[in-house]
PDB file of C-alpha atoms in Angstrom:
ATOM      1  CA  UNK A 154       0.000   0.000   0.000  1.00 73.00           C
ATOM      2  CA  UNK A 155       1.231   3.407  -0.982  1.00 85.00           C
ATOM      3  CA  UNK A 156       2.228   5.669   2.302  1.00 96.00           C
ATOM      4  CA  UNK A 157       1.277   9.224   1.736  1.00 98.00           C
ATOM      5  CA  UNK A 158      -0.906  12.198   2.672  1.00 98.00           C
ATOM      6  CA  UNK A 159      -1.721  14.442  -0.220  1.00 98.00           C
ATOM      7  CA  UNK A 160      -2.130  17.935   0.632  1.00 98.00           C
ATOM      8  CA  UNK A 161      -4.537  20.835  -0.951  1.00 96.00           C
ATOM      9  CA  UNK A 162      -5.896  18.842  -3.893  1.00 97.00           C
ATOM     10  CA  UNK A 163      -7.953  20.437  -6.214  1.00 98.00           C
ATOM     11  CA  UNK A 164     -11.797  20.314  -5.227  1.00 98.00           C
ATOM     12  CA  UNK A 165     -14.957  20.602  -7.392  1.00 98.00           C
ATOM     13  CA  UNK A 166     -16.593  24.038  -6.963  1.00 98.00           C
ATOM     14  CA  UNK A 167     -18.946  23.641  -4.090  1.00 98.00           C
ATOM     15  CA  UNK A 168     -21.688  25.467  -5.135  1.00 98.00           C
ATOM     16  CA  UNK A 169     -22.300  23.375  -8.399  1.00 98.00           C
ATOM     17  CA  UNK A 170     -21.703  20.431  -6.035  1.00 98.00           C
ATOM     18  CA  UNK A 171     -24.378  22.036  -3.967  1.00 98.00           C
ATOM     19  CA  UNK A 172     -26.708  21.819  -6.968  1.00 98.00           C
ATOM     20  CA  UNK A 173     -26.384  18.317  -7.558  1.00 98.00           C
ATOM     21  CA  UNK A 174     -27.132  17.208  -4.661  1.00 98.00           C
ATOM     22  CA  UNK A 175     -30.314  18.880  -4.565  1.00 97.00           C
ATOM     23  CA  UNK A 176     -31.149  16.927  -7.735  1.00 98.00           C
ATOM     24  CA  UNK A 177     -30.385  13.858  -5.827  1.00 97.00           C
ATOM     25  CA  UNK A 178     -28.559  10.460  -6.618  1.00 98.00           C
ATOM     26  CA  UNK A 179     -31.104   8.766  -8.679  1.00 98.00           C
ATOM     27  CA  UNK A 180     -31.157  11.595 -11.033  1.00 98.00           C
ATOM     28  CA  UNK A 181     -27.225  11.926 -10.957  1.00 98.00           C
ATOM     29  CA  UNK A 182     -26.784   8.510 -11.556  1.00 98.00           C
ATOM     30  CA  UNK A 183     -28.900   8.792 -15.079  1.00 98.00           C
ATOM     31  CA  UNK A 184     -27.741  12.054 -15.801  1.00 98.00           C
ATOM     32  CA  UNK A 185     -24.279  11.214 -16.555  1.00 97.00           C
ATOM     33  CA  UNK A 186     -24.615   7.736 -18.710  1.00 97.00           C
ATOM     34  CA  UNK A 187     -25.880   5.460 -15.587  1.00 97.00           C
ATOM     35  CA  UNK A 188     -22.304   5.654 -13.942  1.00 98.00           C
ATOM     36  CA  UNK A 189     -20.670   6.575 -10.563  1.00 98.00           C
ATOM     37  CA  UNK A 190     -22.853   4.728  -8.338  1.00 98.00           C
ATOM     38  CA  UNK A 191     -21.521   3.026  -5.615  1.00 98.00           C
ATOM     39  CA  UNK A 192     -23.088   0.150  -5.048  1.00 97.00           C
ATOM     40  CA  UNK A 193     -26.121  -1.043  -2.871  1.00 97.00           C
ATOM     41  CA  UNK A 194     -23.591  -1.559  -0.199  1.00 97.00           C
ATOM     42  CA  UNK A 195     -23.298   1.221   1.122  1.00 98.00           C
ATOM     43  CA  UNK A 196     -26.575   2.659   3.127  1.00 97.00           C
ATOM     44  CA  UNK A 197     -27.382   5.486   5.146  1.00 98.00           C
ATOM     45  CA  UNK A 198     -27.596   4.895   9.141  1.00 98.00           C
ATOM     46  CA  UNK A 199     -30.874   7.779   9.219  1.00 96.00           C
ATOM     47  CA  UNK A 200     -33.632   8.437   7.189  1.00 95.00           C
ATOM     48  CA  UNK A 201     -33.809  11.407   4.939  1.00 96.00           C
ATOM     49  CA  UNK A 202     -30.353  12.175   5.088  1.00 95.00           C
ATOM     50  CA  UNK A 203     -28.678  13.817   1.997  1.00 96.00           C
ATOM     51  CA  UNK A 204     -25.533  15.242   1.505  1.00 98.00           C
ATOM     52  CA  UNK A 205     -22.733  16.758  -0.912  1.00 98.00           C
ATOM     53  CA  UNK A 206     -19.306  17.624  -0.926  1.00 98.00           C
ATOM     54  CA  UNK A 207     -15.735  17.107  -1.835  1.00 98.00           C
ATOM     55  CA  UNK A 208     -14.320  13.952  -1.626  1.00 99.00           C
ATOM     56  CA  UNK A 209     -11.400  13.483   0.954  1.00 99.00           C
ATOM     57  CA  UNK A 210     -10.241  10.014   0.780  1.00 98.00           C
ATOM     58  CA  UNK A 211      -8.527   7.875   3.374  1.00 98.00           C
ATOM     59  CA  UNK A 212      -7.449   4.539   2.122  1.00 98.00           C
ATOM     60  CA  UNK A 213      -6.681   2.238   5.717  1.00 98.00           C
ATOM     61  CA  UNK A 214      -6.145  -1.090   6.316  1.00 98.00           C
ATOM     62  CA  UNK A 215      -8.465  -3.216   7.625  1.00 98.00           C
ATOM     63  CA  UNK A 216      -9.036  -2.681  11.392  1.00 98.00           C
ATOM     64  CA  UNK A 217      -7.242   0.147  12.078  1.00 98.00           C
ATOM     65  CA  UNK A 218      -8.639   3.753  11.806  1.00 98.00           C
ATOM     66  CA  UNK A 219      -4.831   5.707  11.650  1.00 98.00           C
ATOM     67  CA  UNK A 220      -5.784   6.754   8.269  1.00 98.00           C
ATOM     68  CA  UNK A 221      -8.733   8.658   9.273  1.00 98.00           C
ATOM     69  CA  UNK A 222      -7.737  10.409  11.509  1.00 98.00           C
ATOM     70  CA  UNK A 223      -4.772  12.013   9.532  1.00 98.00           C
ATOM     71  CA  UNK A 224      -7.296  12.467   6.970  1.00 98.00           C
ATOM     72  CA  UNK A 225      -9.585  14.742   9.194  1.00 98.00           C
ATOM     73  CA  UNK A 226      -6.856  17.955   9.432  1.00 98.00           C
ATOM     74  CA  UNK A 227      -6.919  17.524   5.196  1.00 98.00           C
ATOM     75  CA  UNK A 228     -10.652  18.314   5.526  1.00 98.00           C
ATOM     76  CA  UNK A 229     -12.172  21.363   4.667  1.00 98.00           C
ATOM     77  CA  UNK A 230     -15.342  22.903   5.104  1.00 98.00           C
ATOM     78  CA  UNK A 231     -17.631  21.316   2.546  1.00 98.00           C
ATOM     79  CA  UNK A 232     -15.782  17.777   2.254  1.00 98.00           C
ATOM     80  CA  UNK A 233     -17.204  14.688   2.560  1.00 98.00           C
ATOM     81  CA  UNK A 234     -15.100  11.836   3.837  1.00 99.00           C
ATOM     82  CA  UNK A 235     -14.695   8.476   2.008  1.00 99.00           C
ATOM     83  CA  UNK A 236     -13.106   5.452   3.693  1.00 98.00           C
ATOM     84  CA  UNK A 237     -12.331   2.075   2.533  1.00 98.00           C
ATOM     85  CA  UNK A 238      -9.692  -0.203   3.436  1.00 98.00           C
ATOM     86  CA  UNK A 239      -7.244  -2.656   1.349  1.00 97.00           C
ATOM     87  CA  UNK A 240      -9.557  -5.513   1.839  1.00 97.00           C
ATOM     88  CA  UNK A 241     -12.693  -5.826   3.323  1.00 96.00           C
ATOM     89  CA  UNK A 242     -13.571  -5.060   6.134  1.00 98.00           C
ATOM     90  CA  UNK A 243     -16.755  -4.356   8.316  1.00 97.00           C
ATOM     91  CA  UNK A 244     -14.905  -3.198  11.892  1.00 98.00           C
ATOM     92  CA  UNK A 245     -16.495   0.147  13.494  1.00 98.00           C
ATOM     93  CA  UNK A 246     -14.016   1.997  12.810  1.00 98.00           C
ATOM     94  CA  UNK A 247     -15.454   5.434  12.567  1.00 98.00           C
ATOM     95  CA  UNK A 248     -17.822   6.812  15.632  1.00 98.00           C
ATOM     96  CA  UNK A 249     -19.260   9.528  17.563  1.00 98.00           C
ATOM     97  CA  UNK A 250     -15.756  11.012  18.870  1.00 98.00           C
ATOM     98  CA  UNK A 251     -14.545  11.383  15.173  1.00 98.00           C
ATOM     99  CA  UNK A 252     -17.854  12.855  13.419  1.00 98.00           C
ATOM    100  CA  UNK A 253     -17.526  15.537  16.189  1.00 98.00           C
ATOM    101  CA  UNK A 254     -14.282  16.317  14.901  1.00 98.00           C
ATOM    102  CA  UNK A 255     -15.488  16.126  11.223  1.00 98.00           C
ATOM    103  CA  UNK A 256     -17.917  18.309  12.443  1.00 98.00           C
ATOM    104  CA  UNK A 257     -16.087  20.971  13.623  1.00 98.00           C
ATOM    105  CA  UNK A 258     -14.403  21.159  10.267  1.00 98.00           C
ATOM    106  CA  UNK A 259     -17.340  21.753   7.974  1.00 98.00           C
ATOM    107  CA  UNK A 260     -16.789  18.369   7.120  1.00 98.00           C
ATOM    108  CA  UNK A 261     -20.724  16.948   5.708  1.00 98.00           C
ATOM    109  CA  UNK A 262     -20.820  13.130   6.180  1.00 98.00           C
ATOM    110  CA  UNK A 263     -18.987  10.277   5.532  1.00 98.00           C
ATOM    111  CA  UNK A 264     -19.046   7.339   3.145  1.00 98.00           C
ATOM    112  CA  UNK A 265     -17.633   4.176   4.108  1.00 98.00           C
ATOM    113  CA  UNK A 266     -17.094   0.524   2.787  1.00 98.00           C
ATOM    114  CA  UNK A 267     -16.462   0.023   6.675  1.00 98.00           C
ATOM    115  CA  UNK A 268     -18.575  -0.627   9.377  1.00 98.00           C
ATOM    116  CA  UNK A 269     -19.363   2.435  11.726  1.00 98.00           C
ATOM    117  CA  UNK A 270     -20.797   2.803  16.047  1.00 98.00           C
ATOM    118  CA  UNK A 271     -21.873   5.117  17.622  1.00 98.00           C
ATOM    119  CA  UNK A 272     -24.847   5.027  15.829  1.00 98.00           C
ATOM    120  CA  UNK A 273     -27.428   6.557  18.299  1.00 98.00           C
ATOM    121  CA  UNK A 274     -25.456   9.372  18.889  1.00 98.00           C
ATOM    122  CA  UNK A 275     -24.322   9.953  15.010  1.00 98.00           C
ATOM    123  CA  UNK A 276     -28.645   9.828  14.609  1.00 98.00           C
ATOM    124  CA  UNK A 277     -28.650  12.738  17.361  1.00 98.00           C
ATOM    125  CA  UNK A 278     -25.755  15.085  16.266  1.00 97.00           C
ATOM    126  CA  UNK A 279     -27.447  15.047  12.700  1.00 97.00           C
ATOM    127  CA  UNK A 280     -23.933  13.388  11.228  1.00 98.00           C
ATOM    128  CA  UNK A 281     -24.872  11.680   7.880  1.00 98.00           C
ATOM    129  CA  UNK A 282     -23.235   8.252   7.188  1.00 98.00           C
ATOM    130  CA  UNK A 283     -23.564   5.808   4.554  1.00 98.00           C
ATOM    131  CA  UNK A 284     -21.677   2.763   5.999  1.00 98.00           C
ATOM    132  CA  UNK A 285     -21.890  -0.992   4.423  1.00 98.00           C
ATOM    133  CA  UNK A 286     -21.994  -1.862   8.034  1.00 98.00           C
ATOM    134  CA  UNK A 287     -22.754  -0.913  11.902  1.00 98.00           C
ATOM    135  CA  UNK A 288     -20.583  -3.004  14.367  1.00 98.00           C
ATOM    136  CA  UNK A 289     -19.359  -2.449  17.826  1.00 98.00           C
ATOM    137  CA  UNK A 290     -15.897  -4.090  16.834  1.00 97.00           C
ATOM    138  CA  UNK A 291     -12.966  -1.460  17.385  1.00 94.00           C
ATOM    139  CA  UNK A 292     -10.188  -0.778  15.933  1.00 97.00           C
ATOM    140  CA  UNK A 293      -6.153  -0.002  16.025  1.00 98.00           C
ATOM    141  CA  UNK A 294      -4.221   2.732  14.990  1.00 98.00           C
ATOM    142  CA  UNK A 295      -0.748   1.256  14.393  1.00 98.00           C
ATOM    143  CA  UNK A 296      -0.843   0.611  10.158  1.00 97.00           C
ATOM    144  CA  UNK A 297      -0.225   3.404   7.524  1.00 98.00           C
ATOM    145  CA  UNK A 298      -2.341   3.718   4.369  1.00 98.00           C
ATOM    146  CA  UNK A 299      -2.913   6.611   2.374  1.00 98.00           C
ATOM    147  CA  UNK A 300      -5.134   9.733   2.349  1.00 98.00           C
ATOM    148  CA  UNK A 301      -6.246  11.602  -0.806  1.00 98.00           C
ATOM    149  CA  UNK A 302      -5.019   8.363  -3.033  1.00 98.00           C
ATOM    150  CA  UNK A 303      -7.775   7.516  -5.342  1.00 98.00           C
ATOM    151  CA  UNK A 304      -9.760   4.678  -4.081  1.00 98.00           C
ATOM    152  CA  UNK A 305     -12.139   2.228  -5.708  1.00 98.00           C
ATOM    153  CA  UNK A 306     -15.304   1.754  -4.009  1.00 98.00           C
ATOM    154  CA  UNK A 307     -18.312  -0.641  -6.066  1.00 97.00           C
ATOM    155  CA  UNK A 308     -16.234  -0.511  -8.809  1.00 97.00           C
ATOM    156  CA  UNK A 309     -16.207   3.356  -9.195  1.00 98.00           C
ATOM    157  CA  UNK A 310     -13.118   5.756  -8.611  1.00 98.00           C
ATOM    158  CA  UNK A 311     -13.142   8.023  -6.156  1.00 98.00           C
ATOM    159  CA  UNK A 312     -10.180  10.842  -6.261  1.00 98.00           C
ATOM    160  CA  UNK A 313      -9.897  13.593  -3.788  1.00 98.00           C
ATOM    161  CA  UNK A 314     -11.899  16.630  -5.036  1.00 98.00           C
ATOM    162  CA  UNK A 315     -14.187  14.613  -6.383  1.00 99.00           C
ATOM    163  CA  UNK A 316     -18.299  15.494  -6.663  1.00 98.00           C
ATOM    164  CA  UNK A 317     -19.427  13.132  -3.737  1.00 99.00           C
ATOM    165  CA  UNK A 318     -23.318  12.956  -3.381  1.00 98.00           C
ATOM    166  CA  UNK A 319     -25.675  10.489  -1.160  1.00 98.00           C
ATOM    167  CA  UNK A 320     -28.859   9.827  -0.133  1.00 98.00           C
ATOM    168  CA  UNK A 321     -31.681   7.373   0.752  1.00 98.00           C
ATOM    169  CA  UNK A 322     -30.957   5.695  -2.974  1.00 98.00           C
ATOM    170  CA  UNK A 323     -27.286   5.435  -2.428  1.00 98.00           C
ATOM    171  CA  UNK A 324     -24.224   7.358  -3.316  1.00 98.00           C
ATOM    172  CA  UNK A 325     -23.029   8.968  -6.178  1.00 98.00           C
ATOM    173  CA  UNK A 326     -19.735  10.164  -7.769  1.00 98.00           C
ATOM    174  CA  UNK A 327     -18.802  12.590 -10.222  1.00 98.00           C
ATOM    175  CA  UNK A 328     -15.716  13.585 -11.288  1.00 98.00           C
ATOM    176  CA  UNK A 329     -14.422  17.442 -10.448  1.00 98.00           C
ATOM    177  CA  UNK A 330     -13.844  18.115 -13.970  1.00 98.00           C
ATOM    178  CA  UNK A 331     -17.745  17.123 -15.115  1.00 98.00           C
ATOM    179  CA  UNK A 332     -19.480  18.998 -12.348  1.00 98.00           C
ATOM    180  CA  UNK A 333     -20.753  21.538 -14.695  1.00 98.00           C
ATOM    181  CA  UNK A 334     -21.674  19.333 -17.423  1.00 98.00           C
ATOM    182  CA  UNK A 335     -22.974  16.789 -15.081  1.00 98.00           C
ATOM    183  CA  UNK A 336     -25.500  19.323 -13.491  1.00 98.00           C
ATOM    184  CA  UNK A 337     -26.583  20.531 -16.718  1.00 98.00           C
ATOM    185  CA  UNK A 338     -27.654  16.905 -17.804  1.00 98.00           C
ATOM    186  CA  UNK A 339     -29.156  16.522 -14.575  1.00 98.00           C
ATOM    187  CA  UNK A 340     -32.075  19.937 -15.049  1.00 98.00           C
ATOM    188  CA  UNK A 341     -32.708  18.830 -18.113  1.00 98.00           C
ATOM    189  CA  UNK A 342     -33.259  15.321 -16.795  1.00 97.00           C
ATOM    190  CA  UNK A 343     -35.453  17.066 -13.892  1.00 98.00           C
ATOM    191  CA  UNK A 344     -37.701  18.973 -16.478  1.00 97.00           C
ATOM    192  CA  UNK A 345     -38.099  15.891 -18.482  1.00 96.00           C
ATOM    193  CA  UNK A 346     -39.618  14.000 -15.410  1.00 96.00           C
ATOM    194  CA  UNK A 347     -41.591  16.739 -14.657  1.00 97.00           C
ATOM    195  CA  UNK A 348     -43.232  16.188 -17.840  1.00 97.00           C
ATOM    196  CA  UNK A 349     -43.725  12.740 -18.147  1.00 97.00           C
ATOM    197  CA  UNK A 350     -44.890  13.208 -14.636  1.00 97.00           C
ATOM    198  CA  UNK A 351     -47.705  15.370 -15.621  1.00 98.00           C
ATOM    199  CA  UNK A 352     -48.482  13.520 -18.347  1.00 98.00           C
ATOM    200  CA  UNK A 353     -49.317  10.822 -15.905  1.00 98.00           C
ATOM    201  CA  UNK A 354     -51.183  13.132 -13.523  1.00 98.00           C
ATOM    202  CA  UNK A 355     -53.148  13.359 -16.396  1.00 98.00           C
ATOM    203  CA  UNK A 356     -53.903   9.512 -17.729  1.00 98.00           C
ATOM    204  CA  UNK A 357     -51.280   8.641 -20.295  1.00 98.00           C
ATOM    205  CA  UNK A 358     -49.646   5.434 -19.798  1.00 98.00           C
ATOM    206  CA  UNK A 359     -45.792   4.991 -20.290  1.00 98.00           C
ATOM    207  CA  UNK A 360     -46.640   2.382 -22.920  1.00 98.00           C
ATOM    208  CA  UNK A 361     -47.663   5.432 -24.888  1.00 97.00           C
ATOM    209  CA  UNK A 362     -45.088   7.540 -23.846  1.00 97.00           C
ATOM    210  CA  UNK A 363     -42.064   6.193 -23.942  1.00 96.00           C
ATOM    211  CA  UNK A 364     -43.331   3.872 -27.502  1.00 97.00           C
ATOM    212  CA  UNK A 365     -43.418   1.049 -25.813  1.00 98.00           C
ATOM    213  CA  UNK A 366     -46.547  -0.714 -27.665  1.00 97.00           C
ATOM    214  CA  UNK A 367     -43.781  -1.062 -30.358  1.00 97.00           C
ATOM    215  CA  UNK A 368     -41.379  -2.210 -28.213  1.00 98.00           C
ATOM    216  CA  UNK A 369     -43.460  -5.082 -26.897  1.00 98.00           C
ATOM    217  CA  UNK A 370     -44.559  -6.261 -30.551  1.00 97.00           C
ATOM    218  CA  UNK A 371     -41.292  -6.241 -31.669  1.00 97.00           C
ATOM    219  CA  UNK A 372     -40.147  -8.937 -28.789  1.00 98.00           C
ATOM    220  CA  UNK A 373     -43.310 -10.966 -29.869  1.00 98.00           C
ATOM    221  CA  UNK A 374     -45.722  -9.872 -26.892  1.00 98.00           C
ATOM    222  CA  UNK A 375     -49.543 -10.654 -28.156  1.00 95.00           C
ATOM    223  CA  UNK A 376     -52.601  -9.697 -26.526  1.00 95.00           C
ATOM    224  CA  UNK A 377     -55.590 -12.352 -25.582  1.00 94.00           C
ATOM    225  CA  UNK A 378     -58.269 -12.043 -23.893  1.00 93.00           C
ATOM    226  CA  UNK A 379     -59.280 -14.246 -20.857  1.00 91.00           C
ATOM    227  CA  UNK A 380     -61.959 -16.142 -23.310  1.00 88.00           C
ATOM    228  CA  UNK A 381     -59.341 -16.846 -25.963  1.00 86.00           C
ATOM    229  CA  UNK A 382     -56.789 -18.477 -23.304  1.00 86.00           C
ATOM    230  CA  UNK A 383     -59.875 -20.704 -22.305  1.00 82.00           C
ATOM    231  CA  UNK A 384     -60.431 -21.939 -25.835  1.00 75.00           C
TER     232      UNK A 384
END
């Protein structure tokens, strides 16, 4: 495993990260060719939460949390922290003690392939996590990784900067330099729900729609009524 701390990387502008995650992850997720998605691993420890921000990444290996915490004085107000470790691991090594100093950073959340405790007290500061785990199990602080490395997490890169957004569907990344393009996709995405969501309001089905009646013939799909099956 590489041994470093990168310092000052280059961050997505927050206020177009901001934007995004209003939008949410589902719509993220489409908007930029179905991809950055982290997996159904990873779920949120409270309902409703949603956050953005700029990745910070800390890269530890399994069982021990040293990583993390020299990743916290890296973070910056409007970060979000993402952990995963060399190989897997589901320890809690992320609690109560460490979101309060996250918090006191601007830091927004965290994302973790880990497991995470604390969890009634996380609930009750308002910290957001999205953890693939919850377990009592501590840790050690005695093995160096890496922070600001990029990491892989569900098969998507994550590198420091990075558009980080999460919610009750999941988490979402999107790379710094696509930010603006991303969110662009993502309205017109919006306005094309809105739509097809009136059109429903109103009676049309998505058969119709989305030319589906087509769709179905071409794949052989026939219609019979109850009657004719009974023949």
């Amino acid at each position: 495993m590489t041994k470093v701390i990168v310092t000052d990387p280059p961050r997505a502008d927050l206020a177009t990260v901001d934007a995004l995650a209003e939008l949410g992850v589902a719509t993220v997720h489409e908007a930029q060719g179905r991809a950055g998605y982290l997996g159904t691993g990873l779920r949120p420890i409270q309902d409703g939460a949603r956050a953005g921000g700029t990745a910070v990444t800390a890269l530890c290996w399994p069982g021990d949390n040293l990583m993390i915490h020299a990743a916290v004085e890296q973070c910056a107000p409007g970060d979000l922290l993402v952990v995963t470790t060399s190989s897997p691991c589901t320890d809690g090594l992320f609690g109560e003690l460490l979101a309060t100093s996250l918090a006191s950073r601007g830091v927004r959340g965290l994302v973790t392939t880990t497991g995470v405790r604390d969890v009634a007290e996380l609930r009750e500061m308002g910290f957001p996590v999205w953890s693939a785990a919850v377990s009592a199990q501590g840790s050690v602080k005695a093995t160096a990784g890496a922070v600001n490395v990029p990491v892989v997490v569900g098969g998507q890169v994550v590198r420091a900067g990075d558009a980080v957004l999460a919610d009750d569907d999941g988490v979402v990344v999107v790379a710094r330099e696509r930010v603006e393009e991303v969110l662009a996709a993502s309205r017109a995405r919006v306005e094309k729900e809105e739509a097809a969501r009136k059109a429903f309001r109103d009676g049309e089905l998505g058969l119709d729609r989305y030319g589906l009646r087509a769709t179905l013939a071409d794949l052989g799909v026939t219609y019979l009524s109850a009657a004719e099956l009974e023949r």
